[in-house]
PDB file of C-alpha atoms and ligand atoms in Angstrom:
ATOM      1  CA  UNK A   1      31.122  90.055  23.427  1.00 47.00           C
ATOM      2  CA  UNK A   2      27.552  89.007  24.136  1.00 57.00           C
ATOM      3  CA  UNK A   3      27.356  85.361  25.049  1.00 68.00           C
ATOM      4  CA  UNK A   4      24.486  83.162  24.051  1.00 84.00           C
ATOM      5  CA  UNK A   5      22.195  82.238  26.909  1.00 96.00           C
ATOM      6  CA  UNK A   6      20.231  79.085  27.380  1.00 97.00           C
ATOM      7  CA  UNK A   7      16.628  79.186  28.551  1.00 98.00           C
ATOM      8  CA  UNK A   8      15.483  76.811  31.284  1.00 98.00           C
ATOM      9  CA  UNK A   9      11.758  76.508  31.943  1.00 98.00           C
ATOM     10  CA  UNK A  10      10.601  76.381  35.571  1.00 97.00           C
ATOM     11  CA  UNK A  11       7.100  75.585  36.827  1.00 96.00           C
ATOM     12  CA  UNK A  12       6.306  79.317  36.974  1.00 95.00           C
ATOM     13  CA  UNK A  13       8.715  81.015  34.623  1.00 97.00           C
ATOM     14  CA  UNK A  14      12.052  80.890  32.892  1.00 98.00           C
ATOM     15  CA  UNK A  15      15.655  81.376  33.902  1.00 98.00           C
ATOM     16  CA  UNK A  16      18.371  82.299  31.424  1.00 98.00           C
ATOM     17  CA  UNK A  17      21.842  80.926  31.963  1.00 98.00           C
ATOM     18  CA  UNK A  18      25.208  81.058  30.259  1.00 98.00           C
ATOM     19  CA  UNK A  19      26.208  77.396  29.983  1.00 98.00           C
ATOM     20  CA  UNK A  20      29.743  76.810  28.815  1.00 97.00           C
ATOM     21  CA  UNK A  21      32.302  74.027  29.072  1.00 97.00           C
ATOM     22  CA  UNK A  22      32.248  70.437  30.206  1.00 97.00           C
ATOM     23  CA  UNK A  23      33.113  68.650  33.403  1.00 96.00           C
ATOM     24  CA  UNK A  24      32.141  69.219  37.005  1.00 97.00           C
ATOM     25  CA  UNK A  25      29.666  72.035  37.364  1.00 98.00           C
ATOM     26  CA  UNK A  26      30.357  75.435  38.846  1.00 98.00           C
ATOM     27  CA  UNK A  27      27.204  77.489  39.281  1.00 98.00           C
ATOM     28  CA  UNK A  28      27.919  81.240  39.410  1.00 99.00           C
ATOM     29  CA  UNK A  29      25.317  83.444  41.096  1.00 99.00           C
ATOM     30  CA  UNK A  30      25.503  87.204  40.628  1.00 98.00           C
ATOM     31  CA  UNK A  31      25.127  90.071  43.081  1.00 98.00           C
ATOM     32  CA  UNK A  32      22.494  92.811  43.296  1.00 98.00           C
ATOM     33  CA  UNK A  33      21.401  94.442  41.010  1.00 98.00           C
ATOM     34  CA  UNK A  34      23.500  92.808  38.292  1.00 98.00           C
ATOM     35  CA  UNK A  35      23.322  89.730  36.052  1.00 98.00           C
ATOM     36  CA  UNK A  36      25.295  86.709  34.819  1.00 98.00           C
ATOM     37  CA  UNK A  37      27.744  88.882  32.861  1.00 98.00           C
ATOM     38  CA  UNK A  38      29.627  89.885  36.007  1.00 98.00           C
ATOM     39  CA  UNK A  39      31.180  86.390  35.840  1.00 98.00           C
ATOM     40  CA  UNK A  40      32.364  86.575  32.228  1.00 98.00           C
ATOM     41  CA  UNK A  41      36.063  86.528  33.183  1.00 98.00           C
ATOM     42  CA  UNK A  42      35.571  83.445  35.361  1.00 98.00           C
ATOM     43  CA  UNK A  43      33.493  81.575  32.767  1.00 98.00           C
ATOM     44  CA  UNK A  44      35.946  82.441  29.991  1.00 98.00           C
ATOM     45  CA  UNK A  45      38.886  81.155  32.039  1.00 98.00           C
ATOM     46  CA  UNK A  46      37.393  78.118  33.755  1.00 98.00           C
ATOM     47  CA  UNK A  47      35.159  76.671  31.056  1.00 98.00           C
ATOM     48  CA  UNK A  48      38.170  74.902  29.525  1.00 97.00           C
ATOM     49  CA  UNK A  49      38.106  72.545  32.554  1.00 97.00           C
ATOM     50  CA  UNK A  50      34.620  72.852  34.077  1.00 98.00           C
ATOM     51  CA  UNK A  51      31.011  73.237  33.056  1.00 98.00           C
ATOM     52  CA  UNK A  52      30.331  76.835  34.017  1.00 98.00           C
ATOM     53  CA  UNK A  53      26.758  77.996  34.539  1.00 98.00           C
ATOM     54  CA  UNK A  54      26.249  81.716  35.069  1.00 98.00           C
ATOM     55  CA  UNK A  55      22.582  82.328  35.765  1.00 98.00           C
ATOM     56  CA  UNK A  56      20.340  85.379  35.685  1.00 98.00           C
ATOM     57  CA  UNK A  57      18.364  85.116  38.924  1.00 98.00           C
ATOM     58  CA  UNK A  58      14.602  85.649  38.927  1.00 98.00           C
ATOM     59  CA  UNK A  59      13.982  89.328  38.275  1.00 98.00           C
ATOM     60  CA  UNK A  60      17.356  89.942  36.592  1.00 98.00           C
ATOM     61  CA  UNK A  61      18.718  89.809  33.063  1.00 98.00           C
ATOM     62  CA  UNK A  62      16.221  88.077  30.808  1.00 97.00           C
ATOM     63  CA  UNK A  63      14.823  85.780  33.486  1.00 98.00           C
ATOM     64  CA  UNK A  64      11.192  85.916  34.600  1.00 98.00           C
ATOM     65  CA  UNK A  65      10.328  88.914  36.736  1.00 98.00           C
ATOM     66  CA  UNK A  66       8.147  88.308  39.770  1.00 98.00           C
ATOM     67  CA  UNK A  67       6.973  91.483  41.451  1.00 97.00           C
ATOM     68  CA  UNK A  68       6.386  91.947  45.183  1.00 98.00           C
ATOM     69  CA  UNK A  69       9.008  90.073  47.183  1.00 98.00           C
ATOM     70  CA  UNK A  70      11.380  87.360  45.990  1.00 98.00           C
ATOM     71  CA  UNK A  71      13.164  85.721  48.915  1.00 98.00           C
ATOM     72  CA  UNK A  72      16.626  84.211  48.972  1.00 98.00           C
ATOM     73  CA  UNK A  73      14.897  80.884  49.640  1.00 98.00           C
ATOM     74  CA  UNK A  74      12.882  81.197  46.441  1.00 98.00           C
ATOM     75  CA  UNK A  75      16.004  82.031  44.456  1.00 98.00           C
ATOM     76  CA  UNK A  76      17.767  78.969  45.903  1.00 98.00           C
ATOM     77  CA  UNK A  77      14.795  76.790  44.953  1.00 98.00           C
ATOM     78  CA  UNK A  78      14.904  78.282  41.448  1.00 98.00           C
ATOM     79  CA  UNK A  79      18.534  77.188  41.138  1.00 98.00           C
ATOM     80  CA  UNK A  80      17.685  73.633  42.172  1.00 98.00           C
ATOM     81  CA  UNK A  81      14.830  73.580  39.637  1.00 98.00           C
ATOM     82  CA  UNK A  82      17.172  74.931  36.977  1.00 98.00           C
ATOM     83  CA  UNK A  83      19.657  72.113  37.685  1.00 98.00           C
ATOM     84  CA  UNK A  84      16.763  69.671  37.317  1.00 98.00           C
ATOM     85  CA  UNK A  85      15.870  71.321  34.027  1.00 98.00           C
ATOM     86  CA  UNK A  86      19.433  70.856  32.820  1.00 98.00           C
ATOM     87  CA  UNK A  87      19.491  67.229  34.072  1.00 98.00           C
ATOM     88  CA  UNK A  88      22.416  67.968  36.370  1.00 98.00           C
ATOM     89  CA  UNK A  89      22.209  65.478  39.197  1.00 97.00           C
ATOM     90  CA  UNK A  90      25.822  65.544  40.412  1.00 97.00           C
ATOM     91  CA  UNK A  91      26.549  67.943  43.300  1.00 98.00           C
ATOM     92  CA  UNK A  92      27.804  71.321  42.097  1.00 98.00           C
ATOM     93  CA  UNK A  93      30.182  73.970  43.354  1.00 98.00           C
ATOM     94  CA  UNK A  94      28.120  77.074  43.977  1.00 98.00           C
ATOM     95  CA  UNK A  95      29.983  80.368  43.631  1.00 99.00           C
ATOM     96  CA  UNK A  96      27.935  83.351  44.789  1.00 99.00           C
ATOM     97  CA  UNK A  97      28.815  87.004  45.183  1.00 98.00           C
ATOM     98  CA  UNK A  98      27.086  89.119  47.803  1.00 98.00           C
ATOM     99  CA  UNK A  99      23.348  88.535  47.180  1.00 98.00           C
ATOM    100  CA  UNK A 100      24.518  85.387  45.365  1.00 98.00           C
ATOM    101  CA  UNK A 101      26.107  84.398  48.677  1.00 98.00           C
ATOM    102  CA  UNK A 102      22.846  85.006  50.546  1.00 98.00           C
ATOM    103  CA  UNK A 103      21.242  82.637  48.028  1.00 99.00           C
ATOM    104  CA  UNK A 104      24.099  80.150  48.531  1.00 99.00           C
ATOM    105  CA  UNK A 105      23.403  79.880  52.286  1.00 98.00           C
ATOM    106  CA  UNK A 106      19.807  78.994  51.465  1.00 98.00           C
ATOM    107  CA  UNK A 107      20.886  76.521  48.789  1.00 98.00           C
ATOM    108  CA  UNK A 108      22.996  74.736  51.412  1.00 98.00           C
ATOM    109  CA  UNK A 109      20.079  74.703  53.856  1.00 98.00           C
ATOM    110  CA  UNK A 110      17.464  73.516  51.390  1.00 98.00           C
ATOM    111  CA  UNK A 111      19.391  71.497  48.799  1.00 98.00           C
ATOM    112  CA  UNK A 112      22.539  70.344  50.588  1.00 98.00           C
ATOM    113  CA  UNK A 113      22.664  67.004  48.756  1.00 97.00           C
ATOM    114  CA  UNK A 114      23.241  68.974  45.542  1.00 98.00           C
ATOM    115  CA  UNK A 115      26.175  70.938  46.927  1.00 98.00           C
ATOM    116  CA  UNK A 116      29.791  69.763  46.577  1.00 98.00           C
ATOM    117  CA  UNK A 117      31.548  72.968  47.626  1.00 98.00           C
ATOM    118  CA  UNK A 118      30.937  76.653  48.211  1.00 98.00           C
ATOM    119  CA  UNK A 119      32.753  79.722  46.963  1.00 98.00           C
ATOM    120  CA  UNK A 120      31.513  82.833  48.703  1.00 98.00           C
ATOM    121  CA  UNK A 121      32.673  86.143  47.325  1.00 98.00           C
ATOM    122  CA  UNK A 122      32.173  89.441  49.102  1.00 98.00           C
ATOM    123  CA  UNK A 123      29.136  88.392  51.099  1.00 98.00           C
ATOM    124  CA  UNK A 124      27.778  88.401  54.628  1.00 98.00           C
ATOM    125  CA  UNK A 125      26.207  85.925  57.034  1.00 98.00           C
ATOM    126  CA  UNK A 126      24.373  88.444  59.193  1.00 98.00           C
ATOM    127  CA  UNK A 127      20.932  89.867  58.489  1.00 98.00           C
ATOM    128  CA  UNK A 128      20.242  93.533  57.806  1.00 98.00           C
ATOM    129  CA  UNK A 129      19.963  95.840  60.778  1.00 98.00           C
ATOM    130  CA  UNK A 130      16.482  97.219  61.345  1.00 98.00           C
ATOM    131  CA  UNK A 131      17.620 100.502  59.790  1.00 98.00           C
ATOM    132  CA  UNK A 132      19.263  98.688  56.850  1.00 98.00           C
ATOM    133  CA  UNK A 133      16.117  96.681  56.162  1.00 98.00           C
ATOM    134  CA  UNK A 134      13.987  99.828  56.324  1.00 98.00           C
ATOM    135  CA  UNK A 135      16.244 101.536  53.798  1.00 98.00           C
ATOM    136  CA  UNK A 136      16.007  98.564  51.455  1.00 98.00           C
ATOM    137  CA  UNK A 137      12.222  98.668  51.547  1.00 98.00           C
ATOM    138  CA  UNK A 138      12.320 102.393  50.773  1.00 98.00           C
ATOM    139  CA  UNK A 139      14.746 101.720  47.926  1.00 98.00           C
ATOM    140  CA  UNK A 140      12.401  99.034  46.563  1.00 98.00           C
ATOM    141  CA  UNK A 141       9.435 101.422  46.523  1.00 98.00           C
ATOM    142  CA  UNK A 142      11.507 104.192  44.970  1.00 98.00           C
ATOM    143  CA  UNK A 143      12.896 101.952  42.200  1.00 98.00           C
ATOM    144  CA  UNK A 144       9.353 100.932  41.337  1.00 98.00           C
ATOM    145  CA  UNK A 145       8.222 104.559  41.291  1.00 98.00           C
ATOM    146  CA  UNK A 146      11.080 106.148  39.367  1.00 97.00           C
ATOM    147  CA  UNK A 147      13.293 103.433  37.855  1.00 98.00           C
ATOM    148  CA  UNK A 148      16.775 102.270  38.746  1.00 97.00           C
ATOM    149  CA  UNK A 149      18.831 105.318  37.680  1.00 98.00           C
ATOM    150  CA  UNK A 150      19.272 106.708  41.192  1.00 98.00           C
ATOM    151  CA  UNK A 151      20.188 103.261  42.498  1.00 98.00           C
ATOM    152  CA  UNK A 152      22.884 102.805  39.853  1.00 98.00           C
ATOM    153  CA  UNK A 153      24.450 106.146  40.787  1.00 97.00           C
ATOM    154  CA  UNK A 154      24.285 105.361  44.508  1.00 97.00           C
ATOM    155  CA  UNK A 155      25.630 101.822  44.211  1.00 97.00           C
ATOM    156  CA  UNK A 156      28.358 101.960  41.580  1.00 97.00           C
ATOM    157  CA  UNK A 157      30.889 103.833  43.770  1.00 96.00           C
ATOM    158  CA  UNK A 158      30.241 101.337  46.572  1.00 96.00           C
ATOM    159  CA  UNK A 159      30.565  98.240  44.398  1.00 98.00           C
ATOM    160  CA  UNK A 160      34.013  99.013  43.016  1.00 98.00           C
ATOM    161  CA  UNK A 161      37.271 100.032  44.675  1.00 97.00           C
ATOM    162  CA  UNK A 162      38.097 103.689  44.176  1.00 96.00           C
ATOM    163  CA  UNK A 163      41.053 102.778  41.964  1.00 96.00           C
ATOM    164  CA  UNK A 164      38.840 100.613  39.732  1.00 96.00           C
ATOM    165  CA  UNK A 165      36.165 103.261  39.641  1.00 94.00           C
ATOM    166  CA  UNK A 166      38.582 105.806  38.200  1.00 94.00           C
ATOM    167  CA  UNK A 167      40.847 103.541  36.127  1.00 96.00           C
ATOM    168  CA  UNK A 168      38.224 101.294  34.495  1.00 97.00           C
ATOM    169  CA  UNK A 169      35.383 103.533  33.269  1.00 97.00           C
ATOM    170  CA  UNK A 170      34.275 100.920  30.712  1.00 97.00           C
ATOM    171  CA  UNK A 171      33.718  98.368  33.493  1.00 98.00           C
ATOM    172  CA  UNK A 172      31.625 100.852  35.458  1.00 98.00           C
ATOM    173  CA  UNK A 173      29.707 101.768  32.302  1.00 98.00           C
ATOM    174  CA  UNK A 174      28.914  98.098  31.625  1.00 98.00           C
ATOM    175  CA  UNK A 175      27.588  97.673  35.152  1.00 98.00           C
ATOM    176  CA  UNK A 176      25.518 100.861  34.819  1.00 98.00           C
ATOM    177  CA  UNK A 177      24.039  99.526  31.582  1.00 98.00           C
ATOM    178  CA  UNK A 178      23.128  96.241  33.259  1.00 98.00           C
ATOM    179  CA  UNK A 179      21.440  97.996  36.179  1.00 98.00           C
ATOM    180  CA  UNK A 180      19.495 100.350  33.914  1.00 98.00           C
ATOM    181  CA  UNK A 181      18.351  97.436  31.743  1.00 98.00           C
ATOM    182  CA  UNK A 182      17.053  95.453  34.728  1.00 98.00           C
ATOM    183  CA  UNK A 183      13.310  95.487  35.380  1.00 98.00           C
ATOM    184  CA  UNK A 184      12.595  97.853  38.299  1.00 98.00           C
ATOM    185  CA  UNK A 185      10.083  95.395  39.756  1.00 98.00           C
ATOM    186  CA  UNK A 186      12.734  92.650  39.702  1.00 98.00           C
ATOM    187  CA  UNK A 187      15.193  94.861  41.567  1.00 98.00           C
ATOM    188  CA  UNK A 188      12.513  95.874  44.053  1.00 98.00           C
ATOM    189  CA  UNK A 189      11.450  92.276  44.711  1.00 98.00           C
ATOM    190  CA  UNK A 190      15.031  91.179  45.400  1.00 98.00           C
ATOM    191  CA  UNK A 191      15.651  94.193  47.672  1.00 98.00           C
ATOM    192  CA  UNK A 192      12.580  93.218  49.709  1.00 98.00           C
ATOM    193  CA  UNK A 193      13.807  89.619  49.783  1.00 98.00           C
ATOM    194  CA  UNK A 194      17.215  90.686  51.082  1.00 98.00           C
ATOM    195  CA  UNK A 195      15.568  92.851  53.748  1.00 98.00           C
ATOM    196  CA  UNK A 196      13.910  89.778  55.225  1.00 98.00           C
ATOM    197  CA  UNK A 197      16.818  87.362  54.909  1.00 98.00           C
ATOM    198  CA  UNK A 198      17.783  85.622  58.144  1.00 98.00           C
ATOM    199  CA  UNK A 199      21.016  85.821  60.083  1.00 98.00           C
ATOM    200  CA  UNK A 200      22.752  82.545  59.204  1.00 98.00           C
ATOM    201  CA  UNK A 201      25.725  82.904  61.561  1.00 98.00           C
ATOM    202  CA  UNK A 202      24.523  79.963  63.668  1.00 98.00           C
ATOM    203  CA  UNK A 203      24.527  77.721  60.545  1.00 98.00           C
ATOM    204  CA  UNK A 204      28.201  78.252  59.798  1.00 98.00           C
ATOM    205  CA  UNK A 205      29.664  75.501  62.055  1.00 98.00           C
ATOM    206  CA  UNK A 206      27.360  72.992  60.329  1.00 98.00           C
ATOM    207  CA  UNK A 207      28.280  73.907  56.751  1.00 98.00           C
ATOM    208  CA  UNK A 208      30.937  71.256  56.333  1.00 97.00           C
ATOM    209  CA  UNK A 209      31.505  71.340  52.582  1.00 98.00           C
ATOM    210  CA  UNK A 210      34.861  72.731  51.398  1.00 98.00           C
ATOM    211  CA  UNK A 211      34.429  76.493  51.306  1.00 98.00           C
ATOM    212  CA  UNK A 212      36.528  79.274  49.826  1.00 98.00           C
ATOM    213  CA  UNK A 213      35.766  82.813  50.905  1.00 98.00           C
ATOM    214  CA  UNK A 214      37.039  85.663  48.787  1.00 98.00           C
ATOM    215  CA  UNK A 215      37.038  89.341  49.694  1.00 98.00           C
ATOM    216  CA  UNK A 216      38.282  92.359  47.805  1.00 98.00           C
ATOM    217  CA  UNK A 217      40.632  94.105  50.196  1.00 98.00           C
ATOM    218  CA  UNK A 218      38.705  97.368  49.860  1.00 97.00           C
ATOM    219  CA  UNK A 219      35.235  95.873  49.951  1.00 97.00           C
ATOM    220  CA  UNK A 220      33.045  98.528  51.584  1.00 93.00           C
ATOM    221  CA  UNK A 221      29.912  96.342  51.734  1.00 96.00           C
ATOM    222  CA  UNK A 222      31.231  93.028  53.107  1.00 96.00           C
ATOM    223  CA  UNK A 223      34.474  93.821  54.926  1.00 95.00           C
ATOM    224  CA  UNK A 224      37.406  91.393  54.870  1.00 97.00           C
ATOM    225  CA  UNK A 225      37.502  91.040  58.668  1.00 97.00           C
ATOM    226  CA  UNK A 226      33.867  89.965  58.697  1.00 97.00           C
ATOM    227  CA  UNK A 227      34.495  87.382  55.971  1.00 98.00           C
ATOM    228  CA  UNK A 228      37.585  86.087  57.784  1.00 98.00           C
ATOM    229  CA  UNK A 229      35.353  85.413  60.788  1.00 98.00           C
ATOM    230  CA  UNK A 230      32.858  83.553  58.570  1.00 98.00           C
ATOM    231  CA  UNK A 231      35.670  81.381  57.167  1.00 98.00           C
ATOM    232  CA  UNK A 232      36.871  80.633  60.668  1.00 98.00           C
ATOM    233  CA  UNK A 233      33.416  79.580  61.800  1.00 98.00           C
ATOM    234  CA  UNK A 234      33.057  77.116  58.895  1.00 98.00           C
ATOM    235  CA  UNK A 235      34.747  73.741  59.513  1.00 98.00           C
ATOM    236  CA  UNK A 236      36.385  73.686  56.072  1.00 98.00           C
ATOM    237  CA  UNK A 237      36.515  77.402  55.343  1.00 98.00           C
ATOM    238  CA  UNK A 238      39.537  79.192  53.893  1.00 98.00           C
ATOM    239  CA  UNK A 239      39.813  82.869  53.106  1.00 98.00           C
ATOM    240  CA  UNK A 240      41.621  84.768  50.362  1.00 98.00           C
ATOM    241  CA  UNK A 241      41.923  88.554  50.311  1.00 98.00           C
ATOM    242  CA  UNK A 242      42.300  90.080  46.854  1.00 98.00           C
ATOM    243  CA  UNK A 243      44.447  93.241  46.751  1.00 98.00           C
ATOM    244  CA  UNK A 244      43.384  96.324  44.803  1.00 97.00           C
ATOM    245  CA  UNK A 245      39.761  95.257  44.584  1.00 98.00           C
ATOM    246  CA  UNK A 246      36.468  96.222  46.157  1.00 98.00           C
ATOM    247  CA  UNK A 247      33.139  94.397  46.405  1.00 98.00           C
ATOM    248  CA  UNK A 248      33.321  93.251  42.770  1.00 98.00           C
ATOM    249  CA  UNK A 249      36.663  91.478  43.192  1.00 98.00           C
ATOM    250  CA  UNK A 250      35.987  88.795  40.508  1.00 98.00           C
ATOM    251  CA  UNK A 251      35.491  91.529  37.908  1.00 98.00           C
ATOM    252  CA  UNK A 252      38.111  93.915  39.228  1.00 98.00           C
ATOM    253  CA  UNK A 253      40.968  91.429  39.620  1.00 98.00           C
ATOM    254  CA  UNK A 254      39.991  88.401  37.528  1.00 98.00           C
ATOM    255  CA  UNK A 255      43.485  86.892  37.344  1.00 98.00           C
ATOM    256  CA  UNK A 256      43.948  86.838  41.110  1.00 98.00           C
ATOM    257  CA  UNK A 257      40.416  85.561  41.711  1.00 98.00           C
ATOM    258  CA  UNK A 258      40.685  82.914  38.986  1.00 98.00           C
ATOM    259  CA  UNK A 259      43.992  81.685  40.462  1.00 98.00           C
ATOM    260  CA  UNK A 260      42.334  81.326  43.871  1.00 98.00           C
ATOM    261  CA  UNK A 261      39.369  79.494  42.313  1.00 98.00           C
ATOM    262  CA  UNK A 262      41.603  77.126  40.349  1.00 98.00           C
ATOM    263  CA  UNK A 263      43.706  76.241  43.394  1.00 97.00           C
ATOM    264  CA  UNK A 264      40.568  75.574  45.441  1.00 98.00           C
ATOM    265  CA  UNK A 265      38.870  73.535  42.696  1.00 98.00           C
ATOM    266  CA  UNK A 266      41.976  71.419  42.048  1.00 97.00           C
ATOM    267  CA  UNK A 267      42.085  70.534  45.724  1.00 93.00           C
ATOM    268  CA  UNK A 268      38.556  69.156  45.528  1.00 93.00           C
ATOM    269  CA  UNK A 269      39.553  66.472  43.038  1.00 72.00           C
TER     270      UNK A 269
HETATM  271  C1  MLT B   1      25.215  92.752  46.246  1.00 78.14           C
HETATM  272  O1  MLT B   1      26.291  93.050  45.714  1.00 78.14           O
HETATM  273  O2  MLT B   1      24.593  91.726  45.958  1.00 78.14           O
HETATM  274  C2  MLT B   1      24.639  93.712  47.261  1.00 78.14           C
HETATM  275  O3  MLT B   1      25.599  94.666  47.612  1.00 78.14           O
HETATM  276  C3  MLT B   1      24.154  92.960  48.446  1.00 78.14           C
HETATM  277  C4  MLT B   1      23.576  93.831  49.506  1.00 78.14           C
HETATM  278  O4  MLT B   1      23.113  94.951  49.213  1.00 78.14           O
HETATM  279  O5  MLT B   1      23.538  93.382  50.665  1.00 78.14           O
END
């Protein structure tokens, strides 16, 4: 089912956001190159107790596309401006997956007074290697030149666990549709932004909000051992590994992920 999105006007564009439920705010931030809909199972389950915001980042979904480079810092600032636009002044729980996690680190750095807690799904604290960054820049140029079809085919098998990939063709098809519908220049700008993101490992001991880290056991992009080390470096970090899931654990195993989120959120009260 398509959910209705709300439009929030920023100083230089618009962000679209699914805004559902009442109570303390959880802000869900999607991975690359997807959109808010990857969080549908979380919003559907948690909006009975929380105000759930699932945003389309700049360049994704229906939100404003800015070509060139869009940094993780800019995306974090967009989120703060969106909260202003929605008159949300209370600190929020930010739940980001992968690129959404890269944005979450920057949100902590730049807007920490607005942050009550962090949920980091399938993400990394380190920067790209030189080779990794070079590949991203090549990908960005290629997406602009020929569209996102090749990227969808290259990424989909990496995003999902092999079991999901074969057993849930409709989930893979939905993700493919989202990627193909995304503006190539938005994808390219975010890829360039990720290529220049900093290594935030040295920040981790200072991030003292309650933090839940979640990894799909078979995540090929942000391995569980790496996320366990991030959780250990954060003063209030805990780590949950989700069986039979890859990088897209919240979509692949929504019940297990939602149970982990609920337990964490209840503990915050
Ligand atoms: C994502 O899911 O956001 C991407 O896999 C992040 C990345 O490519 O580093």
